GROMACS .gro file of C-alpha atoms in nm:
model
  332
    1MET     CA    1  31.981  15.999   3.261
    2THR     CA    2  31.898  15.812   3.581
    3GLU     CA    3  32.184  15.704   3.805
    4THR     CA    4  32.006  15.387   3.922
    5VAL     CA    5  32.253  15.098   3.895
    6LEU     CA    6  32.094  14.757   3.847
    7THR     CA    7  32.267  14.421   3.877
    8ILE     CA    8  32.090  14.115   3.739
    9VAL     CA    9  32.210  13.810   3.934
   10VAL     CA   10  32.188  13.480   3.744
   11PRO     CA   11  32.285  13.155   3.922
   12CYS     CA   12  32.420  12.896   3.679
   13TYR     CA   13  32.487  12.524   3.710
   14ASN     CA   14  32.581  12.340   3.389
   15GLU     CA   15  32.400  12.593   3.168
   16GLU     CA   16  32.628  12.602   2.863
   17GLU     CA   17  32.341  12.512   2.627
   18VAL     CA   18  32.116  12.800   2.725
   19LEU     CA   19  32.368  13.065   2.838
   20PRO     CA   20  32.442  13.231   2.499
   21GLU     CA   21  32.073  13.300   2.445
   22THR     CA   22  32.024  13.406   2.808
   23ASN     CA   23  32.310  13.652   2.776
   24ARG     CA   24  32.174  13.794   2.449
   25GLN     CA   25  31.827  13.849   2.594
   26LEU     CA   26  31.946  14.000   2.922
   27LEU     CA   27  32.181  14.244   2.748
   28GLU     CA   28  31.893  14.343   2.521
   29VAL     CA   29  31.673  14.405   2.826
   30LEU     CA   30  31.949  14.614   2.989
   31HIS     CA   31  31.986  14.822   2.674
   32GLU     CA   32  31.610  14.883   2.653
   33ALA     CA   33  31.596  14.982   3.021
   34VAL     CA   34  31.883  15.227   2.972
   35GLU     CA   35  31.707  15.374   2.667
   36ALA     CA   36  31.387  15.406   2.873
   37ASN     CA   37  31.586  15.599   3.136
   38LEU     CA   38  31.505  15.339   3.404
   39ILE     CA   39  31.864  15.243   3.487
   40SER     CA   40  32.220  15.369   3.445
   41SER     CA   41  32.445  15.243   3.167
   42ARG     CA   42  32.671  15.114   3.448
   43SER     CA   43  32.418  14.838   3.519
   44ARG     CA   44  32.541  14.481   3.477
   45VAL     CA   45  32.457  14.114   3.449
   46LEU     CA   46  32.631  13.902   3.714
   47TYR     CA   47  32.649  13.528   3.644
   48VAL     CA   48  32.727  13.303   3.940
   49ASP     CA   49  32.882  12.972   3.834
   50ASP     CA   50  32.779  12.729   4.107
   51GLY     CA   51  33.049  12.469   4.049
   52SER     CA   52  32.950  12.378   3.692
   53ARG     CA   53  33.122  12.083   3.528
   54ASP     CA   54  33.068  12.198   3.170
   55ARG     CA   55  33.184  12.512   2.981
   56THR     CA   56  32.962  12.753   3.176
   57TRP     CA   57  33.251  12.948   3.329
   58ASP     CA   58  33.439  12.966   2.998
   59LEU     CA   59  33.129  13.122   2.841
   60ILE     CA   60  33.090  13.371   3.129
   61THR     CA   61  33.455  13.474   3.093
   62ARG     CA   62  33.414  13.519   2.719
   63PHE     CA   63  33.097  13.727   2.761
   64SER     CA   64  33.278  13.945   3.015
   65GLU     CA   65  33.568  14.006   2.777
   66GLU     CA   66  33.331  14.096   2.495
   67ASN     CA   67  33.107  14.328   2.696
   68GLY     CA   68  33.184  14.523   3.013
   69GLN     CA   69  32.822  14.493   3.124
   70VAL     CA   70  32.872  14.120   3.181
   71THR     CA   71  33.062  13.990   3.481
   72GLY     CA   72  33.079  13.675   3.690
   73LEU     CA   73  33.159  13.486   4.007
   74LYS     CA   74  33.295  13.133   4.014
   75LEU     CA   75  33.224  12.935   4.332
   76SER     CA   76  33.481  12.677   4.434
   77ARG     CA   77  33.224  12.395   4.419
   78ASN     CA   78  32.851  12.336   4.396
   79PHE     CA   79  32.695  12.504   4.701
   80GLY     CA   80  32.337  12.491   4.577
   81HIS     CA   81  32.098  12.730   4.406
   82GLN     CA   82  32.002  12.932   4.716
   83LEU     CA   83  32.359  12.996   4.827
   84ALA     CA   84  32.462  13.085   4.471
   85LEU     CA   85  32.188  13.349   4.475
   86ILE     CA   86  32.312  13.482   4.809
   87ALA     CA   87  32.671  13.495   4.684
   88GLY     CA   88  32.560  13.705   4.387
   89MET     CA   89  32.337  13.938   4.591
   90GLU     CA   90  32.598  13.999   4.861
   91THR     CA   91  32.867  14.067   4.602
   92ALA     CA   92  32.648  14.304   4.400
   93LYS     CA   93  32.478  14.505   4.672
   94GLU     CA   94  32.762  14.750   4.747
   95GLN     CA   95  32.777  14.869   4.386
   96SER     CA   96  32.406  14.849   4.305
   97ASP     CA   97  32.093  15.046   4.384
   98CYS     CA   98  31.882  14.738   4.322
   99VAL     CA   99  31.932  14.373   4.230
  100ILE     CA  100  31.711  14.143   4.025
  101THR     CA  101  31.754  13.766   4.054
  102ILE     CA  102  31.650  13.537   3.772
  103ASP     CA  103  31.732  13.179   3.670
  104ALA     CA  104  31.937  13.111   3.358
  105ASP     CA  105  31.684  12.880   3.189
  106LEU     CA  106  31.471  13.166   3.043
  107GLN     CA  107  31.150  13.026   3.188
  108ASP     CA  108  31.096  13.356   3.369
  109ASP     CA  109  30.997  13.637   3.133
  110VAL     CA  110  31.296  13.871   3.101
  111HIS     CA  111  31.068  14.143   2.959
  112ALA     CA  112  30.897  14.169   3.300
  113ILE     CA  113  31.221  14.327   3.428
  114GLN     CA  114  31.114  14.668   3.297
  115GLN     CA  115  30.793  14.641   3.499
  116PHE     CA  116  31.004  14.556   3.806
  117LEU     CA  117  31.205  14.873   3.752
  118VAL     CA  118  30.893  15.087   3.710
  119LYS     CA  119  30.768  14.957   4.047
  120PHE     CA  120  31.109  15.026   4.201
  121HIS     CA  121  31.094  15.389   4.085
  122GLU     CA  122  30.744  15.411   4.232
  123GLY     CA  123  30.900  15.346   4.572
  124TYR     CA  124  30.876  14.968   4.617
  125ASP     CA  125  31.174  14.800   4.784
  126ILE     CA  126  31.068  14.446   4.692
  127VAL     CA  127  30.904  14.341   4.366
  128TYR     CA  128  30.793  13.979   4.326
  129GLY     CA  129  30.765  13.809   3.989
  130VAL     CA  130  30.451  13.596   4.019
  131ARG     CA  131  30.337  13.338   3.769
  132GLY     CA  132  29.993  13.416   3.629
  133LYS     CA  133  29.936  13.049   3.547
  134ARG     CA  134  30.121  12.715   3.566
  135ASP     CA  135  30.029  12.568   3.226
  136THR     CA  136  30.388  12.467   3.150
  137ASP     CA  137  30.406  12.245   3.460
  138THR     CA  138  30.310  11.880   3.472
  139PHE     CA  139  29.993  11.784   3.661
  140PHE     CA  140  30.207  11.640   3.942
  141LYS     CA  141  30.433  11.945   3.980
  142ARG     CA  142  30.142  12.191   3.960
  143ASN     CA  143  29.941  12.019   4.233
  144THR     CA  144  30.233  11.943   4.464
  145ALA     CA  145  30.339  12.309   4.441
  146LEU     CA  146  29.989  12.426   4.539
  147ALA     CA  147  29.984  12.174   4.825
  148PHE     CA  148  30.322  12.305   4.943
  149TYR     CA  149  30.201  12.667   4.953
  150LYS     CA  150  29.886  12.568   5.143
  151MET     CA  151  30.083  12.362   5.393
  152MET     CA  152  30.332  12.645   5.453
  153GLU     CA  153  30.041  12.882   5.511
  154LYS     CA  154  29.893  12.643   5.768
  155LEU     CA  155  30.231  12.627   5.942
  156GLY     CA  156  30.234  13.006   5.969
  157VAL     CA  157  30.509  13.068   5.712
  158ARG     CA  158  30.453  13.373   5.492
  159LEU     CA  159  30.515  13.294   5.127
  160VAL     CA  160  30.409  13.455   4.801
  161PRO     CA  161  30.221  13.183   4.608
  162ASN     CA  162  30.351  13.104   4.258
  163HIS     CA  163  30.665  13.309   4.320
  164ALA     CA  164  31.006  13.145   4.284
  165ASP     CA  165  31.331  13.344   4.280
  166PHE     CA  166  31.245  13.605   4.018
  167ARG     CA  167  31.239  13.929   4.219
  168LEU     CA  168  31.382  14.278   4.267
  169LEU     CA  169  31.536  14.397   4.593
  170SER     CA  170  31.645  14.752   4.669
  171ARG     CA  171  31.977  14.814   4.841
  172LYS     CA  172  31.790  14.879   5.167
  173ALA     CA  173  31.621  14.540   5.141
  174LEU     CA  174  31.954  14.375   5.050
  175ASP     CA  175  32.125  14.528   5.355
  176GLU     CA  176  31.858  14.385   5.584
  177PHE     CA  177  31.859  14.050   5.406
  178ALA     CA  178  32.236  14.027   5.462
  179LYS     CA  179  32.172  14.020   5.838
  180TYR     CA  180  32.013  13.674   5.802
  181GLN     CA  181  32.322  13.460   5.840
  182GLU     CA  182  32.174  13.116   5.902
  183GLU     CA  183  32.328  12.816   5.730
  184ASN     CA  184  31.991  12.662   5.643
  185VAL     CA  185  31.860  12.939   5.424
  186PHE     CA  186  31.519  12.953   5.254
  187ILE     CA  187  31.512  13.283   5.064
  188ARG     CA  188  31.145  13.266   4.965
  189GLY     CA  189  31.052  13.260   5.332
  190ILE     CA  190  31.299  13.528   5.444
  191ILE     CA  191  31.213  13.801   5.192
  192PRO     CA  192  30.847  13.846   5.304
  193GLN     CA  193  30.974  13.876   5.664
  194LEU     CA  194  31.168  14.193   5.575
  195GLY     CA  195  30.840  14.381   5.576
  196PHE     CA  196  30.932  14.653   5.326
  197LYS     CA  197  30.686  14.799   5.077
  198SER     CA  198  30.636  14.534   4.810
  199ALA     CA  199  30.455  14.483   4.480
  200LYS     CA  200  30.382  14.196   4.243
  201VAL     CA  201  30.437  14.171   3.869
  202TYR     CA  202  30.248  13.891   3.697
  203TYR     CA  203  30.393  13.709   3.397
  204ASP     CA  204  30.351  13.384   3.204
  205ARG     CA  205  30.623  13.127   3.262
  206LYS     CA  206  30.773  12.971   2.951
  207GLU     CA  207  30.915  12.632   2.866
  208ARG     CA  208  31.284  12.585   2.938
  209PHE     CA  209  31.478  12.724   2.639
  210ALA     CA  210  31.748  12.453   2.638
  211GLY     CA  211  31.922  12.204   2.865
  212GLU     CA  212  31.775  12.002   3.149
  213SER     CA  213  31.600  12.103   3.470
  214LYS     CA  214  31.833  12.128   3.771
  215TYR     CA  215  31.541  12.055   4.007
  216PRO     CA  216  31.441  11.689   3.978
  217LEU     CA  217  31.190  11.536   4.221
  218LYS     CA  218  31.456  11.456   4.483
  219LYS     CA  219  31.578  11.818   4.497
  220MET     CA  220  31.221  11.949   4.505
  221VAL     CA  221  31.145  11.732   4.810
  222GLN     CA  222  31.468  11.845   4.981
  223PHE     CA  223  31.383  12.208   4.904
  224ALA     CA  224  31.033  12.167   5.053
  225LEU     CA  225  31.171  12.004   5.369
  226GLU     CA  226  31.429  12.284   5.400
  227GLY     CA  227  31.153  12.542   5.381
  228ILE     CA  228  30.932  12.369   5.637
  229THR     CA  229  31.201  12.297   5.895
  230SER     CA  230  31.371  12.637   5.853
  231PHE     CA  231  31.063  12.838   5.945
  232SER     CA  232  30.840  12.622   6.161
  233VAL     CA  233  30.864  12.391   6.463
  234ALA     CA  234  30.518  12.252   6.381
  235PRO     CA  235  30.652  11.911   6.265
  236ILE     CA  236  30.843  11.850   6.588
  237ARG     CA  237  30.543  11.972   6.788
  238ALA     CA  238  30.320  11.735   6.590
  239ALA     CA  239  30.553  11.447   6.681
  240THR     CA  240  30.514  11.544   7.049
  241TYR     CA  241  30.135  11.552   7.023
  242LEU     CA  242  30.133  11.222   6.837
  243GLY     CA  243  30.349  11.062   7.106
  244ALA     CA  244  30.118  11.192   7.379
  245THR     CA  245  29.815  11.054   7.190
  246PHE     CA  246  29.971  10.708   7.172
  247VAL     CA  247  30.057  10.719   7.544
  248ILE     CA  248  29.689  10.785   7.620
  249MET     CA  249  29.586  10.505   7.386
  250ALA     CA  250  29.837  10.275   7.554
  251CYS     CA  251  29.691  10.357   7.900
  252VAL     CA  252  29.343  10.278   7.771
  253MET     CA  253  29.465   9.947   7.628
  254ILE     CA  254  29.636   9.858   7.958
  255ILE     CA  255  29.310   9.912   8.148
  256TYR     CA  256  29.118   9.715   7.886
  257THR     CA  257  29.368   9.427   7.901
  258LEU     CA  258  29.356   9.410   8.283
  259VAL     CA  259  28.977   9.408   8.281
  260GLN     CA  260  28.976   9.125   8.025
  261TYR     CA  261  29.233   8.935   8.231
  262PHE     CA  262  29.034   8.952   8.554
  263LEU     CA  263  28.714   8.856   8.371
  264GLY     CA  264  28.893   8.552   8.229
  265HIS     CA  265  28.855   8.659   7.866
  266ALA     CA  266  29.220   8.712   7.792
  267VAL     CA  267  29.325   8.563   7.458
  268THR     CA  268  29.672   8.597   7.318
  269GLY     CA  269  29.640   8.788   6.990
  270TRP     CA  270  29.944   8.754   6.772
  271SER     CA  271  29.807   8.975   6.490
  272SER     CA  272  29.715   9.262   6.718
  273LEU     CA  273  30.054   9.240   6.891
  274ILE     CA  274  30.247   9.253   6.565
  275LEU     CA  275  30.034   9.540   6.432
  276SER     CA  276  30.088   9.736   6.752
  277ILE     CA  277  30.463   9.685   6.738
  278TRP     CA  278  30.481   9.795   6.375
  279LEU     CA  279  30.256  10.096   6.431
  280LEU     CA  280  30.423  10.222   6.746
  281GLY     CA  281  30.770  10.143   6.613
  282GLY     CA  282  30.699  10.333   6.293
  283MET     CA  283  30.565  10.634   6.481
  284GLN     CA  284  30.867  10.638   6.712
  285LEU     CA  285  31.110  10.626   6.421
  286THR     CA  286  30.919  10.905   6.247
  287ALA     CA  287  30.934  11.122   6.559
  288ILE     CA  288  31.306  11.052   6.601
  289GLY     CA  289  31.359  11.142   6.234
  290VAL     CA  290  31.179  11.475   6.272
  291ILE     CA  291  31.381  11.558   6.584
  292GLY     CA  292  31.695  11.454   6.399
  293GLU     CA  293  31.621  11.704   6.120
  294TYR     CA  294  31.622  11.989   6.369
  295ILE     CA  295  31.927  11.861   6.557
  296GLY     CA  296  32.109  11.836   6.223
  297LYS     CA  297  32.027  12.199   6.151
  298ILE     CA  298  32.154  12.304   6.493
  299PHE     CA  299  32.473  12.106   6.427
  300LYS     CA  300  32.530  12.291   6.098
  301GLU     CA  301  32.456  12.632   6.248
  302THR     CA  302  32.699  12.591   6.538
  303LYS     CA  303  32.994  12.525   6.306
  304HIS     CA  304  32.980  12.878   6.159
  305ARG     CA  305  33.139  12.762   5.837
  306PRO     CA  306  33.136  12.995   5.532
  307ARG     CA  307  32.817  12.957   5.332
  308TYR     CA  308  33.003  12.979   5.002
  309ILE     CA  309  33.360  13.021   4.874
  310ILE     CA  310  33.440  13.241   4.575
  311GLU     CA  311  33.719  13.105   4.357
  312LYS     CA  312  33.718  13.380   4.093
  313ASN     CA  313  33.556  13.723   4.098
  314LEU     CA  314  33.517  13.929   3.781
  315PHE     CA  315  33.263  14.167   3.935
  316SER     CA  316  33.502  14.394   4.120
  317CYS     CA  317  33.710  14.466   3.813
  318ASP     CA  318  33.643  14.726   3.563
  319VAL     CA  319  33.363  14.972   3.640
  320SER     CA  320  33.569  15.224   3.440
  321LYS     CA  321  33.548  14.993   3.140
  322ILE     CA  322  33.171  15.019   3.144
  323LYS     CA  323  33.186  15.398   3.169
  324GLN     CA  324  33.425  15.413   2.874
  325GLU     CA  325  33.207  15.185   2.662
  326SER     CA  326  32.901  15.397   2.742
  327HIS     CA  327  33.094  15.714   2.649
  328ASP     CA  328  33.203  15.556   2.318
  329LYS     CA  329  32.844  15.459   2.235
  330ILE     CA  330  32.723  15.814   2.299
  331LYS     CA  331  32.995  15.949   2.069
  332GLN     CA  332  32.894  15.709   1.793
   0.00000   0.00000   0.00000
């Protein structure tokens, strides 16, 4: 039997409706992978409760008591999806040969996990789960997502199109990822920068099994802005170029106004004055806002505050329990 230990990291925020089914399916996948000799029976599912306000943690605790292959982390408050993922990966990496991250909503195909593991055994350190199509998305979400990927490509940011946070990382990749300690983290942009041998597994994304989406339009916009400003200075450079363009236009208008004055054609134009004030004022405020985004990030980085705080940790307890359960199953 292979000694490869896998940990499946599942960030959770108010997922009590879907979690029982998620847990059933993931344990089934683990069992099948063990039977296929792809992973060790010491492999586990690690749920990360990102400050849920419902019964999510109670369910995780119950699952852990019922089955030693289920464990959990409870964060002290809601730190956000990306930091919940990082908390799970950093906790799991010391006791795992590879880690797979997947959301709790069952939209990602859990049966693709076996294909991830096959690629891992073929020598790939990073395996991306990539959506073959986006039929389950609304017209708006599908097209804004495509526009986001194209824009990031233009800005020079390496992303894997139609890939979210369904991926496998080897321990080597996890160790290198852990060196990225910035506060403003954008995992989808960091992973391709690691440069290790990678592969893609295509799958069809499903409808959410139960509960509500934790990524409404506001969070999607914030996520996109985080990605852009974390990996590119193009917006602030564009503000500089735009300011320089308006300075040149202003010089041209000054010359034009002086010529009209000396020719005696000067006419006070209220409309043009108001339009100019609004246009230039708007551009200035936009440029200040862009600069402010970057200054805000610098402000956060210089504080060196912890990125997440773990309130309860079930992961470190009980590896022997798993071994005993596996031994009992073999006996039966």
